[in-house]
PDB file of C-alpha atoms in Angstrom:
ATOM      1  CA  MET X   1      88.891 -79.795 101.139  1.00 93.00           C
ATOM      2  CA  ARG X   2      87.625 -83.344 101.617  1.00 97.00           C
ATOM      3  CA  ALA X   3      83.849 -83.579 101.473  1.00 98.00           C
ATOM      4  CA  LEU X   4      81.157 -86.237 101.653  1.00 98.00           C
ATOM      5  CA  LEU X   5      78.124 -85.869  99.395  1.00 97.00           C
ATOM      6  CA  VAL X   6      75.079 -87.757 100.674  1.00 97.00           C
ATOM      7  CA  VAL X   7      72.597 -88.277  97.821  1.00 96.00           C
ATOM      8  CA  ASN X   8      68.991 -89.353  98.241  1.00 94.00           C
ATOM      9  CA  PRO X   9      68.141 -91.001  94.887  1.00 92.00           C
ATOM     10  CA  ALA X  10      64.424 -90.624  95.645  1.00 87.00           C
ATOM     11  CA  ALA X  11      64.648 -86.820  95.922  1.00 85.00           C
ATOM     12  CA  THR X  12      61.443 -85.674  94.266  1.00 81.00           C
ATOM     13  CA  THR X  13      62.645 -82.574  92.402  1.00 85.00           C
ATOM     14  CA  THR X  14      65.970 -83.725  90.946  1.00 88.00           C
ATOM     15  CA  SER X  15      66.527 -86.145  88.089  1.00 89.00           C
ATOM     16  CA  ALA X  16      69.461 -88.547  87.787  1.00 90.00           C
ATOM     17  CA  ARG X  17      70.951 -86.270  85.116  1.00 91.00           C
ATOM     18  CA  THR X  18      70.646 -83.202  87.342  1.00 92.00           C
ATOM     19  CA  ARG X  19      72.253 -85.011  90.260  1.00 92.00           C
ATOM     20  CA  ASP X  20      75.118 -86.074  88.007  1.00 93.00           C
ATOM     21  CA  VAL X  21      75.715 -82.459  86.937  1.00 93.00           C
ATOM     22  CA  LEU X  22      75.711 -81.319  90.572  1.00 95.00           C
ATOM     23  CA  MET X  23      78.168 -84.020  91.587  1.00 94.00           C
ATOM     24  CA  HIS X  24      80.598 -82.972  88.869  1.00 95.00           C
ATOM     25  CA  ALA X  25      80.283 -79.303  89.823  1.00 96.00           C
ATOM     26  CA  LEU X  26      81.096 -80.044  93.455  1.00 96.00           C
ATOM     27  CA  ALA X  27      83.863 -82.509  92.593  1.00 96.00           C
ATOM     28  CA  SER X  28      85.609 -79.839  90.514  1.00 94.00           C
ATOM     29  CA  GLU X  29      86.155 -77.741  93.646  1.00 94.00           C
ATOM     30  CA  MET X  30      86.911 -80.354  96.332  1.00 96.00           C
ATOM     31  CA  LYS X  31      87.970 -83.935  96.985  1.00 97.00           C
ATOM     32  CA  LEU X  32      84.497 -85.445  96.935  1.00 97.00           C
ATOM     33  CA  GLU X  33      83.225 -88.827  98.066  1.00 97.00           C
ATOM     34  CA  VAL X  34      79.701 -89.547  96.823  1.00 96.00           C
ATOM     35  CA  VAL X  35      77.416 -92.027  98.606  1.00 97.00           C
ATOM     36  CA  THR X  36      73.837 -92.757  97.517  1.00 96.00           C
ATOM     37  CA  THR X  37      71.496 -93.696 100.345  1.00 97.00           C
ATOM     38  CA  GLU X  38      70.055 -97.196 100.202  1.00 96.00           C
ATOM     39  CA  TYR X  39      67.780 -97.463 103.246  1.00 95.00           C
ATOM     40  CA  ARG X  40      65.978 -95.349 105.821  1.00 93.00           C
ATOM     41  CA  GLY X  41      68.568 -94.135 108.309  1.00 96.00           C
ATOM     42  CA  HIS X  42      71.479 -94.494 105.862  1.00 98.00           C
ATOM     43  CA  ALA X  43      72.039 -90.722 105.742  1.00 98.00           C
ATOM     44  CA  ARG X  44      72.219 -90.703 109.555  1.00 98.00           C
ATOM     45  CA  ASP X  45      74.848 -93.449 109.478  1.00 98.00           C
ATOM     46  CA  LEU X  46      76.865 -91.492 106.918  1.00 98.00           C
ATOM     47  CA  GLY X  47      76.648 -88.338 109.043  1.00 98.00           C
ATOM     48  CA  ARG X  48      77.897 -90.322 112.036  1.00 98.00           C
ATOM     49  CA  ARG X  49      80.838 -91.618 110.002  1.00 98.00           C
ATOM     50  CA  ALA X  50      81.718 -88.097 108.938  1.00 98.00           C
ATOM     51  CA  ALA X  51      81.542 -86.843 112.534  1.00 98.00           C
ATOM     52  CA  ASP X  52      83.929 -89.578 113.656  1.00 97.00           C
ATOM     53  CA  SER X  53      86.318 -88.958 110.772  1.00 96.00           C
ATOM     54  CA  ASP X  54      89.513 -86.965 111.212  1.00 92.00           C
ATOM     55  CA  SER X  55      89.597 -85.824 107.586  1.00 95.00           C
ATOM     56  CA  ILE X  56      86.073 -84.964 106.374  1.00 98.00           C
ATOM     57  CA  GLU X  57      85.570 -81.198 106.611  1.00 98.00           C
ATOM     58  CA  LEU X  58      82.214 -80.841 104.888  1.00 98.00           C
ATOM     59  CA  VAL X  59      79.057 -82.925 104.468  1.00 98.00           C
ATOM     60  CA  VAL X  60      76.724 -81.982 101.610  1.00 98.00           C
ATOM     61  CA  ALA X  61      73.163 -83.324 101.840  1.00 98.00           C
ATOM     62  CA  LEU X  62      71.362 -83.592  98.492  1.00 97.00           C
ATOM     63  CA  GLY X  63      67.726 -84.338  99.217  1.00 95.00           C
ATOM     64  CA  GLY X  64      64.715 -83.095 101.099  1.00 94.00           C
ATOM     65  CA  ASP X  65      64.246 -82.141 104.724  1.00 96.00           C
ATOM     66  CA  GLY X  66      64.172 -85.803 105.792  1.00 94.00           C
ATOM     67  CA  THR X  67      67.626 -86.407 104.333  1.00 96.00           C
ATOM     68  CA  VAL X  68      68.968 -83.284 106.023  1.00 98.00           C
ATOM     69  CA  ASN X  69      67.460 -84.365 109.352  1.00 98.00           C
ATOM     70  CA  GLU X  70      69.142 -87.754 109.150  1.00 98.00           C
ATOM     71  CA  VAL X  71      72.530 -86.230 108.286  1.00 98.00           C
ATOM     72  CA  VAL X  72      72.249 -83.761 111.172  1.00 98.00           C
ATOM     73  CA  ASN X  73      71.368 -86.517 113.634  1.00 98.00           C
ATOM     74  CA  GLY X  74      74.395 -88.466 112.475  1.00 98.00           C
ATOM     75  CA  LEU X  75      76.708 -85.490 112.759  1.00 98.00           C
ATOM     76  CA  LEU X  76      75.484 -84.708 116.279  1.00 98.00           C
ATOM     77  CA  HIS X  77      75.330 -88.281 117.591  1.00 97.00           C
ATOM     78  CA  ASN X  78      77.830 -87.345 120.311  1.00 96.00           C
ATOM     79  CA  GLY X  79      76.336 -83.883 120.842  1.00 96.00           C
ATOM     80  CA  PRO X  80      77.005 -80.469 119.320  1.00 97.00           C
ATOM     81  CA  ASP X  81      80.570 -79.283 118.797  1.00 96.00           C
ATOM     82  CA  PRO X  82      80.514 -76.738 115.969  1.00 96.00           C
ATOM     83  CA  ASP X  83      84.242 -76.003 116.148  1.00 94.00           C
ATOM     84  CA  ARG X  84      85.186 -79.661 115.646  1.00 96.00           C
ATOM     85  CA  LEU X  85      82.421 -81.217 113.563  1.00 97.00           C
ATOM     86  CA  PRO X  86      82.317 -81.047 109.750  1.00 98.00           C
ATOM     87  CA  ARG X  87      80.299 -78.202 108.314  1.00 98.00           C
ATOM     88  CA  LEU X  88      76.967 -78.897 106.625  1.00 98.00           C
ATOM     89  CA  ALA X  89      75.804 -77.744 103.198  1.00 98.00           C
ATOM     90  CA  VAL X  90      72.349 -78.451 101.786  1.00 98.00           C
ATOM     91  CA  VAL X  91      71.307 -78.899  98.161  1.00 97.00           C
ATOM     92  CA  PRO X  92      67.477 -78.905  98.134  1.00 96.00           C
ATOM     93  CA  GLY X  93      65.932 -81.871  96.365  1.00 93.00           C
ATOM     94  CA  GLY X  94      62.637 -82.426  98.186  1.00 89.00           C
ATOM     95  CA  SER X  95      59.147 -81.079  97.720  1.00 84.00           C
ATOM     96  CA  THR X  96      59.388 -78.315 100.346  1.00 89.00           C
ATOM     97  CA  ASN X  97      63.016 -77.854 101.540  1.00 94.00           C
ATOM     98  CA  VAL X  98      62.183 -75.668 104.531  1.00 96.00           C
ATOM     99  CA  PHE X  99      65.621 -75.801 106.149  1.00 97.00           C
ATOM    100  CA  ALA X 100      67.502 -74.838 102.987  1.00 97.00           C
ATOM    101  CA  ARG X 101      65.089 -72.020 102.164  1.00 96.00           C
ATOM    102  CA  ALA X 102      65.169 -70.722 105.737  1.00 96.00           C
ATOM    103  CA  LEU X 103      68.943 -70.448 105.364  1.00 97.00           C
ATOM    104  CA  GLY X 104      68.377 -68.240 102.332  1.00 96.00           C
ATOM    105  CA  LEU X 105      69.416 -70.788  99.706  1.00 97.00           C
ATOM    106  CA  PRO X 106      67.640 -70.932  96.327  1.00 96.00           C
ATOM    107  CA  ASN X 107      64.991 -73.643  96.070  1.00 95.00           C
ATOM    108  CA  ASP X 108      66.483 -74.839  92.780  1.00 94.00           C
ATOM    109  CA  ALA X 109      69.162 -77.520  93.206  1.00 95.00           C
ATOM    110  CA  VAL X 110      71.462 -76.161  90.497  1.00 95.00           C
ATOM    111  CA  GLU X 111      71.271 -72.585  91.750  1.00 96.00           C
ATOM    112  CA  ALA X 112      71.739 -73.739  95.339  1.00 97.00           C
ATOM    113  CA  THR X 113      74.874 -75.657  94.333  1.00 96.00           C
ATOM    114  CA  GLY X 114      76.253 -72.495  92.743  1.00 96.00           C
ATOM    115  CA  ALA X 115      75.448 -70.531  95.904  1.00 97.00           C
ATOM    116  CA  ILE X 116      77.234 -73.141  98.042  1.00 97.00           C
ATOM    117  CA  LEU X 117      80.344 -73.034  95.844  1.00 97.00           C
ATOM    118  CA  ASP X 118      80.352 -69.232  96.055  1.00 97.00           C
ATOM    119  CA  ALA X 119      79.974 -69.404  99.832  1.00 97.00           C
ATOM    120  CA  LEU X 120      82.867 -71.852 100.115  1.00 96.00           C
ATOM    121  CA  ALA X 121      85.063 -69.578  98.026  1.00 96.00           C
ATOM    122  CA  LEU X 122      84.184 -66.660 100.298  1.00 96.00           C
ATOM    123  CA  ARG X 123      84.386 -68.813 103.460  1.00 95.00           C
ATOM    124  CA  SER X 124      80.826 -67.759 104.234  1.00 97.00           C
ATOM    125  CA  GLU X 125      79.173 -69.783 106.977  1.00 97.00           C
ATOM    126  CA  ARG X 126      77.015 -69.402 110.084  1.00 97.00           C
ATOM    127  CA  THR X 127      76.354 -71.325 113.261  1.00 98.00           C
ATOM    128  CA  VAL X 128      72.722 -72.297 113.823  1.00 98.00           C
ATOM    129  CA  GLY X 129      70.745 -73.468 116.813  1.00 98.00           C
ATOM    130  CA  LEU X 130      68.758 -76.695 116.676  1.00 98.00           C
ATOM    131  CA  GLY X 131      65.976 -78.386 118.592  1.00 98.00           C
ATOM    132  CA  LEU X 132      66.321 -81.618 120.540  1.00 98.00           C
ATOM    133  CA  ALA X 133      63.377 -83.833 121.527  1.00 98.00           C
ATOM    134  CA  ALA X 134      63.566 -86.730 123.964  1.00 97.00           C
ATOM    135  CA  GLY X 135      61.364 -89.007 126.026  1.00 96.00           C
ATOM    136  CA  THR X 136      60.466 -87.401 129.352  1.00 97.00           C
ATOM    137  CA  PRO X 137      62.094 -88.943 132.450  1.00 95.00           C
ATOM    138  CA  GLY X 138      59.598 -90.697 134.701  1.00 95.00           C
ATOM    139  CA  THR X 139      57.114 -91.409 131.888  1.00 95.00           C
ATOM    140  CA  GLU X 140      56.505 -94.441 129.699  1.00 94.00           C
ATOM    141  CA  ASP X 141      58.418 -92.677 126.917  1.00 96.00           C
ATOM    142  CA  GLU X 142      61.605 -92.019 128.903  1.00 95.00           C
ATOM    143  CA  ALA X 143      63.523 -94.709 126.979  1.00 95.00           C
ATOM    144  CA  VAL X 144      62.749 -93.135 123.577  1.00 95.00           C
ATOM    145  CA  PRO X 145      66.075 -91.972 122.057  1.00 94.00           C
ATOM    146  CA  SER X 146      66.609 -88.235 121.694  1.00 96.00           C
ATOM    147  CA  ARG X 147      66.464 -86.750 118.209  1.00 98.00           C
ATOM    148  CA  TRP X 148      67.527 -83.418 116.714  1.00 98.00           C
ATOM    149  CA  PHE X 149      65.337 -81.347 114.409  1.00 98.00           C
ATOM    150  CA  THR X 150      66.346 -78.463 112.198  1.00 98.00           C
ATOM    151  CA  PHE X 151      63.216 -76.368 111.664  1.00 98.00           C
ATOM    152  CA  CYS X 152      60.096 -77.776 113.339  1.00 97.00           C
ATOM    153  CA  ALA X 153      58.399 -80.474 115.366  1.00 98.00           C
ATOM    154  CA  GLY X 154      54.726 -81.135 115.992  1.00 97.00           C
ATOM    155  CA  PHE X 155      52.799 -83.063 118.621  1.00 96.00           C
ATOM    156  CA  GLY X 156      49.150 -83.806 117.907  1.00 90.00           C
ATOM    157  CA  PHE X 157      47.152 -82.541 114.939  1.00 88.00           C
ATOM    158  CA  ASP X 158      49.879 -81.549 112.464  1.00 88.00           C
ATOM    159  CA  ALA X 159      51.825 -84.761 113.159  1.00 91.00           C
ATOM    160  CA  GLY X 160      48.643 -86.676 112.357  1.00 90.00           C
ATOM    161  CA  VAL X 161      48.551 -84.927 108.985  1.00 89.00           C
ATOM    162  CA  ILE X 162      52.174 -85.934 108.325  1.00 88.00           C
ATOM    163  CA  GLY X 163      51.313 -89.527 109.167  1.00 90.00           C
ATOM    164  CA  ARG X 164      48.451 -89.507 106.686  1.00 88.00           C
ATOM    165  CA  VAL X 165      50.696 -88.072 103.969  1.00 86.00           C
ATOM    166  CA  GLU X 166      53.281 -90.794 104.570  1.00 83.00           C
ATOM    167  CA  GLN X 167      50.581 -93.462 104.274  1.00 85.00           C
ATOM    168  CA  GLN X 168      49.512 -92.007 100.933  1.00 87.00           C
ATOM    169  CA  ARG X 169      53.115 -91.916  99.702  1.00 77.00           C
ATOM    170  CA  GLU X 170      53.555 -95.580 100.634  1.00 81.00           C
ATOM    171  CA  ARG X 171      50.562 -96.274  98.379  1.00 84.00           C
ATOM    172  CA  GLY X 172      52.327 -94.596  95.486  1.00 82.00           C
ATOM    173  CA  LYS X 173      50.973 -91.030  95.730  1.00 83.00           C
ATOM    174  CA  ARG X 174      53.350 -88.186  94.898  1.00 76.00           C
ATOM    175  CA  SER X 175      54.238 -85.731  97.649  1.00 70.00           C
ATOM    176  CA  THR X 176      52.475 -82.573  96.500  1.00 74.00           C
ATOM    177  CA  HIS X 177      51.026 -79.572  98.302  1.00 71.00           C
ATOM    178  CA  ALA X 178      47.551 -80.653  97.167  1.00 79.00           C
ATOM    179  CA  LEU X 179      48.102 -83.995  98.908  1.00 82.00           C
ATOM    180  CA  TYR X 180      48.946 -82.192 102.161  1.00 79.00           C
ATOM    181  CA  VAL X 181      45.851 -79.993 101.934  1.00 81.00           C
ATOM    182  CA  ARG X 182      43.602 -83.027 101.416  1.00 85.00           C
ATOM    183  CA  GLN X 183      45.095 -84.763 104.440  1.00 86.00           C
ATOM    184  CA  VAL X 184      44.625 -81.639 106.593  1.00 81.00           C
ATOM    185  CA  VAL X 185      40.904 -81.739 105.774  1.00 82.00           C
ATOM    186  CA  ARG X 186      40.642 -85.459 106.517  1.00 83.00           C
ATOM    187  CA  GLN X 187      42.553 -85.109 109.779  1.00 84.00           C
ATOM    188  CA  PHE X 188      40.215 -82.314 110.856  1.00 80.00           C
ATOM    189  CA  LEU X 189      37.079 -84.276 110.017  1.00 79.00           C
ATOM    190  CA  GLU X 190      38.292 -87.321 111.955  1.00 81.00           C
ATOM    191  CA  GLU X 191      39.980 -85.509 114.887  1.00 76.00           C
ATOM    192  CA  PRO X 192      38.093 -86.671 118.031  1.00 72.00           C
ATOM    193  CA  HIS X 193      39.616 -84.093 120.402  1.00 70.00           C
ATOM    194  CA  ARG X 194      39.385 -80.914 118.377  1.00 67.00           C
ATOM    195  CA  ARG X 195      37.107 -79.156 120.896  1.00 69.00           C
ATOM    196  CA  GLN X 196      38.915 -80.284 124.027  1.00 77.00           C
ATOM    197  CA  GLY X 197      42.653 -80.833 123.673  1.00 89.00           C
ATOM    198  CA  LEU X 198      44.709 -83.467 125.469  1.00 95.00           C
ATOM    199  CA  ILE X 199      48.092 -81.694 125.574  1.00 97.00           C
ATOM    200  CA  THR X 200      49.590 -79.823 128.540  1.00 98.00           C
ATOM    201  CA  LEU X 201      52.649 -77.596 128.153  1.00 98.00           C
ATOM    202  CA  GLU X 202      54.947 -77.409 131.183  1.00 98.00           C
ATOM    203  CA  ARG X 203      57.992 -75.154 131.501  1.00 97.00           C
ATOM    204  CA  PRO X 204      60.164 -74.047 134.416  1.00 95.00           C
ATOM    205  CA  GLY X 205      58.897 -71.061 136.384  1.00 94.00           C
ATOM    206  CA  ALA X 206      55.489 -70.800 134.698  1.00 96.00           C
ATOM    207  CA  ASP X 207      51.987 -72.178 135.109  1.00 96.00           C
ATOM    208  CA  PRO X 208      51.051 -75.112 132.845  1.00 97.00           C
ATOM    209  CA  VAL X 209      49.148 -74.408 129.638  1.00 97.00           C
ATOM    210  CA  GLU X 210      46.415 -77.015 129.366  1.00 96.00           C
ATOM    211  CA  ASP X 211      43.970 -78.444 126.815  1.00 94.00           C
ATOM    212  CA  LEU X 212      46.033 -77.856 123.667  1.00 95.00           C
ATOM    213  CA  VAL X 213      44.724 -79.597 120.544  1.00 92.00           C
ATOM    214  CA  LEU X 214      47.654 -78.580 118.380  1.00 91.00           C
ATOM    215  CA  SER X 215      51.270 -77.809 119.276  1.00 96.00           C
ATOM    216  CA  ILE X 216      53.836 -76.684 116.708  1.00 97.00           C
ATOM    217  CA  VAL X 217      57.440 -76.200 117.823  1.00 98.00           C
ATOM    218  CA  CYS X 218      59.497 -73.920 115.573  1.00 98.00           C
ATOM    219  CA  ASN X 219      63.252 -73.487 115.363  1.00 98.00           C
ATOM    220  CA  THR X 220      63.054 -70.920 112.560  1.00 98.00           C
ATOM    221  CA  ALA X 221      60.613 -68.914 110.474  1.00 97.00           C
ATOM    222  CA  PRO X 222      58.827 -69.582 108.237  1.00 97.00           C
ATOM    223  CA  TRP X 223      57.322 -72.773 109.631  1.00 96.00           C
ATOM    224  CA  THR X 224      56.723 -74.251 106.174  1.00 94.00           C
ATOM    225  CA  TYR X 225      55.719 -73.330 102.610  1.00 92.00           C
ATOM    226  CA  LEU X 226      52.575 -73.848 100.575  1.00 87.00           C
ATOM    227  CA  GLY X 227      54.081 -73.743  97.105  1.00 84.00           C
ATOM    228  CA  ASN X 228      56.105 -70.526  97.150  1.00 88.00           C
ATOM    229  CA  ARG X 229      54.045 -68.984  99.942  1.00 92.00           C
ATOM    230  CA  PRO X 230      55.817 -68.977 103.319  1.00 95.00           C
ATOM    231  CA  LEU X 231      53.651 -69.780 106.347  1.00 96.00           C
ATOM    232  CA  TYR X 232      54.640 -68.267 109.694  1.00 97.00           C
ATOM    233  CA  ALA X 233      53.372 -70.192 112.719  1.00 97.00           C
ATOM    234  CA  SER X 234      55.900 -68.428 114.981  1.00 98.00           C
ATOM    235  CA  PRO X 235      57.265 -65.358 113.168  1.00 98.00           C
ATOM    236  CA  GLU X 236      59.875 -64.587 115.857  1.00 98.00           C
ATOM    237  CA  ALA X 237      61.480 -68.048 115.683  1.00 98.00           C
ATOM    238  CA  SER X 238      65.136 -67.907 114.689  1.00 97.00           C
ATOM    239  CA  PHE X 239      68.206 -70.091 114.238  1.00 98.00           C
ATOM    240  CA  ASP X 240      69.896 -67.646 116.650  1.00 97.00           C
ATOM    241  CA  ALA X 241      67.393 -68.199 119.481  1.00 97.00           C
ATOM    242  CA  ALA X 242      65.981 -71.231 121.283  1.00 98.00           C
ATOM    243  CA  LEU X 243      62.533 -72.661 120.396  1.00 98.00           C
ATOM    244  CA  ASP X 244      59.121 -71.080 119.806  1.00 98.00           C
ATOM    245  CA  ILE X 245      55.779 -72.812 120.173  1.00 98.00           C
ATOM    246  CA  LEU X 246      52.313 -72.197 118.798  1.00 98.00           C
ATOM    247  CA  GLY X 247      49.467 -73.988 120.537  1.00 96.00           C
ATOM    248  CA  LEU X 248      45.745 -73.967 119.816  1.00 94.00           C
ATOM    249  CA  THR X 249      43.132 -74.923 122.401  1.00 92.00           C
ATOM    250  CA  ARG X 250      40.268 -75.398 119.956  1.00 87.00           C
ATOM    251  CA  LEU X 251      39.819 -76.609 116.392  1.00 85.00           C
ATOM    252  CA  SER X 252      36.129 -76.024 115.793  1.00 84.00           C
ATOM    253  CA  THR X 253      35.079 -75.280 112.230  1.00 85.00           C
ATOM    254  CA  THR X 254      35.063 -71.556 112.981  1.00 89.00           C
ATOM    255  CA  ALA X 255      38.442 -71.672 114.704  1.00 86.00           C
ATOM    256  CA  VAL X 256      40.016 -73.675 111.880  1.00 84.00           C
ATOM    257  CA  ALA X 257      38.720 -71.201 109.289  1.00 88.00           C
ATOM    258  CA  ARG X 258      40.110 -68.295 111.327  1.00 92.00           C
ATOM    259  CA  TYR X 259      43.555 -69.760 111.993  1.00 92.00           C
ATOM    260  CA  ALA X 260      43.932 -71.224 108.513  1.00 89.00           C
ATOM    261  CA  THR X 261      43.248 -67.763 107.085  1.00 94.00           C
ATOM    262  CA  GLN X 262      45.747 -66.235 109.497  1.00 96.00           C
ATOM    263  CA  LEU X 263      48.386 -68.780 108.469  1.00 93.00           C
ATOM    264  CA  LEU X 264      47.797 -68.174 104.770  1.00 92.00           C
ATOM    265  CA  THR X 265      48.119 -64.413 105.294  1.00 96.00           C
ATOM    266  CA  SER X 266      50.884 -64.629 107.910  1.00 97.00           C
ATOM    267  CA  SER X 267      54.054 -62.587 107.601  1.00 97.00           C
ATOM    268  CA  PRO X 268      57.356 -62.090 109.421  1.00 96.00           C
ATOM    269  CA  ASP X 269      55.502 -59.552 111.562  1.00 96.00           C
ATOM    270  CA  ARG X 270      52.305 -61.454 112.392  1.00 96.00           C
ATOM    271  CA  GLY X 271      51.286 -65.064 112.854  1.00 96.00           C
ATOM    272  CA  PRO X 272      48.174 -66.809 114.188  1.00 96.00           C
ATOM    273  CA  HIS X 273      46.636 -65.015 117.151  1.00 95.00           C
ATOM    274  CA  GLY X 274      43.414 -64.929 119.126  1.00 93.00           C
ATOM    275  CA  ARG X 275      41.616 -66.272 122.168  1.00 91.00           C
ATOM    276  CA  HIS X 276      42.441 -69.909 121.457  1.00 92.00           C
ATOM    277  CA  ALA X 277      46.057 -69.332 120.360  1.00 96.00           C
ATOM    278  CA  VAL X 278      49.100 -69.599 122.648  1.00 96.00           C
ATOM    279  CA  SER X 279      52.407 -68.236 121.317  1.00 97.00           C
ATOM    280  CA  LEU X 280      55.653 -68.485 123.296  1.00 98.00           C
ATOM    281  CA  HIS X 281      59.098 -67.322 122.181  1.00 98.00           C
ATOM    282  CA  ASP X 282      62.684 -68.407 122.858  1.00 98.00           C
ATOM    283  CA  LEU X 283      62.056 -71.366 125.183  1.00 98.00           C
ATOM    284  CA  THR X 284      65.115 -73.370 126.189  1.00 98.00           C
ATOM    285  CA  ASP X 285      63.326 -76.211 127.990  1.00 98.00           C
ATOM    286  CA  PHE X 286      59.711 -77.384 128.067  1.00 98.00           C
ATOM    287  CA  THR X 287      57.648 -80.567 128.031  1.00 98.00           C
ATOM    288  CA  LEU X 288      54.453 -81.543 126.236  1.00 98.00           C
ATOM    289  CA  HIS X 289      52.328 -84.161 128.009  1.00 97.00           C
ATOM    290  CA  SER X 290      49.231 -85.844 126.595  1.00 97.00           C
ATOM    291  CA  LYS X 291      46.424 -87.716 128.330  1.00 94.00           C
ATOM    292  CA  ALA X 292      46.508 -90.270 125.504  1.00 94.00           C
ATOM    293  CA  PRO X 293      49.131 -91.251 122.900  1.00 95.00           C
ATOM    294  CA  LEU X 294      49.379 -88.704 120.087  1.00 94.00           C
ATOM    295  CA  PRO X 295      51.468 -88.601 116.887  1.00 94.00           C
ATOM    296  CA  LEU X 296      54.841 -86.830 116.858  1.00 97.00           C
ATOM    297  CA  GLN X 297      56.673 -85.436 113.837  1.00 97.00           C
ATOM    298  CA  MET X 298      60.034 -83.772 113.369  1.00 97.00           C
ATOM    299  CA  ASP X 299      61.111 -81.995 110.195  1.00 97.00           C
ATOM    300  CA  GLY X 300      58.168 -83.597 108.398  1.00 91.00           C
ATOM    301  CA  ASP X 301      59.006 -87.164 109.474  1.00 93.00           C
ATOM    302  CA  HIS X 302      56.282 -89.081 111.345  1.00 93.00           C
ATOM    303  CA  LEU X 303      57.787 -90.784 114.415  1.00 95.00           C
ATOM    304  CA  GLY X 304      54.811 -92.655 115.827  1.00 94.00           C
ATOM    305  CA  LEU X 305      52.795 -92.097 118.997  1.00 95.00           C
ATOM    306  CA  ARG X 306      54.017 -90.507 122.234  1.00 96.00           C
ATOM    307  CA  THR X 307      52.487 -89.451 125.543  1.00 96.00           C
ATOM    308  CA  SER X 308      55.239 -87.072 126.658  1.00 97.00           C
ATOM    309  CA  VAL X 309      58.072 -85.260 124.882  1.00 98.00           C
ATOM    310  CA  THR X 310      60.712 -82.970 126.410  1.00 98.00           C
ATOM    311  CA  PHE X 311      62.141 -80.277 124.116  1.00 98.00           C
ATOM    312  CA  THR X 312      65.427 -78.413 124.415  1.00 98.00           C
ATOM    313  CA  GLY X 313      66.562 -75.462 122.315  1.00 98.00           C
ATOM    314  CA  VAL X 314      70.330 -75.639 121.756  1.00 98.00           C
ATOM    315  CA  ARG X 315      72.020 -72.489 120.506  1.00 96.00           C
ATOM    316  CA  ARG X 316      75.176 -72.757 118.366  1.00 96.00           C
ATOM    317  CA  ALA X 317      74.755 -76.432 117.555  1.00 98.00           C
ATOM    318  CA  LEU X 318      76.125 -76.742 114.004  1.00 98.00           C
ATOM    319  CA  ARG X 319      77.997 -74.766 111.346  1.00 98.00           C
ATOM    320  CA  VAL X 320      76.383 -74.485 107.922  1.00 98.00           C
ATOM    321  CA  ILE X 321      77.569 -73.092 104.601  1.00 98.00           C
ATOM    322  CA  VAL X 322      75.437 -70.167 103.408  1.00 96.00           C
TER     323      VAL X 322
END
């Protein structure tokens, strides 16, 4: 088997020595080309090259969720074709690694590498669905390129939190769960629309859902992790279905306390619920409009401000090694 290993040297939970051990372990079982990313978007370019290759059968992404997202967008640059495209394997090296953990892989890079090698020996793989977000036709964002996401997207409040975290990281702060919690508090205190949301959800054959302050789009469950604790925004979300969405119409102090508690105590059977919560399951197509530009994030990557985003849930988009 010919494989391409895409390595993010800035992966927060793997050292250079650990990465070297993993490379040798993989190289002992396959014909391996190793490329270390050098710039933002490099992993996407490498995924594109693999997709266009006639000989690469497997792409291994060693890094966090951002690295995986870039590789996936490169692999699917001409659209999904799971029977033709190289398979994807993920070695978790970031601070959270939601996609890898949602696939059932260990959160330790060495153990995950062993699990991948075992899966390859057993020819164990699955086909997963993915989410696609694009600028909405007829709006000022219609020219925004489409982008795939593996586990979640957010429009509004949670994307604002991601943006704050990225600003702190650019100033030299380490990406920790404590950093995220601090930015959630700051985003809440400075959120001007927390009592009257700006977002409207539109979907075919249904009435619009208006005045959303927060909108979280999930492609799998859990939505994310706080340390080792899984948080379920949309417990029914699955790689085998389309997309789920959780929306909140109010973020008053009382509402935030209620829904934060529900998230922290969420389970595969129960997520946030209540008068100000909107939960929808297995949506193939829908659009989120805002009365003013709001931040957008996908797989934990802040993508700037948007006024309208159209989402599509694509079943059977990519084969992964598990």
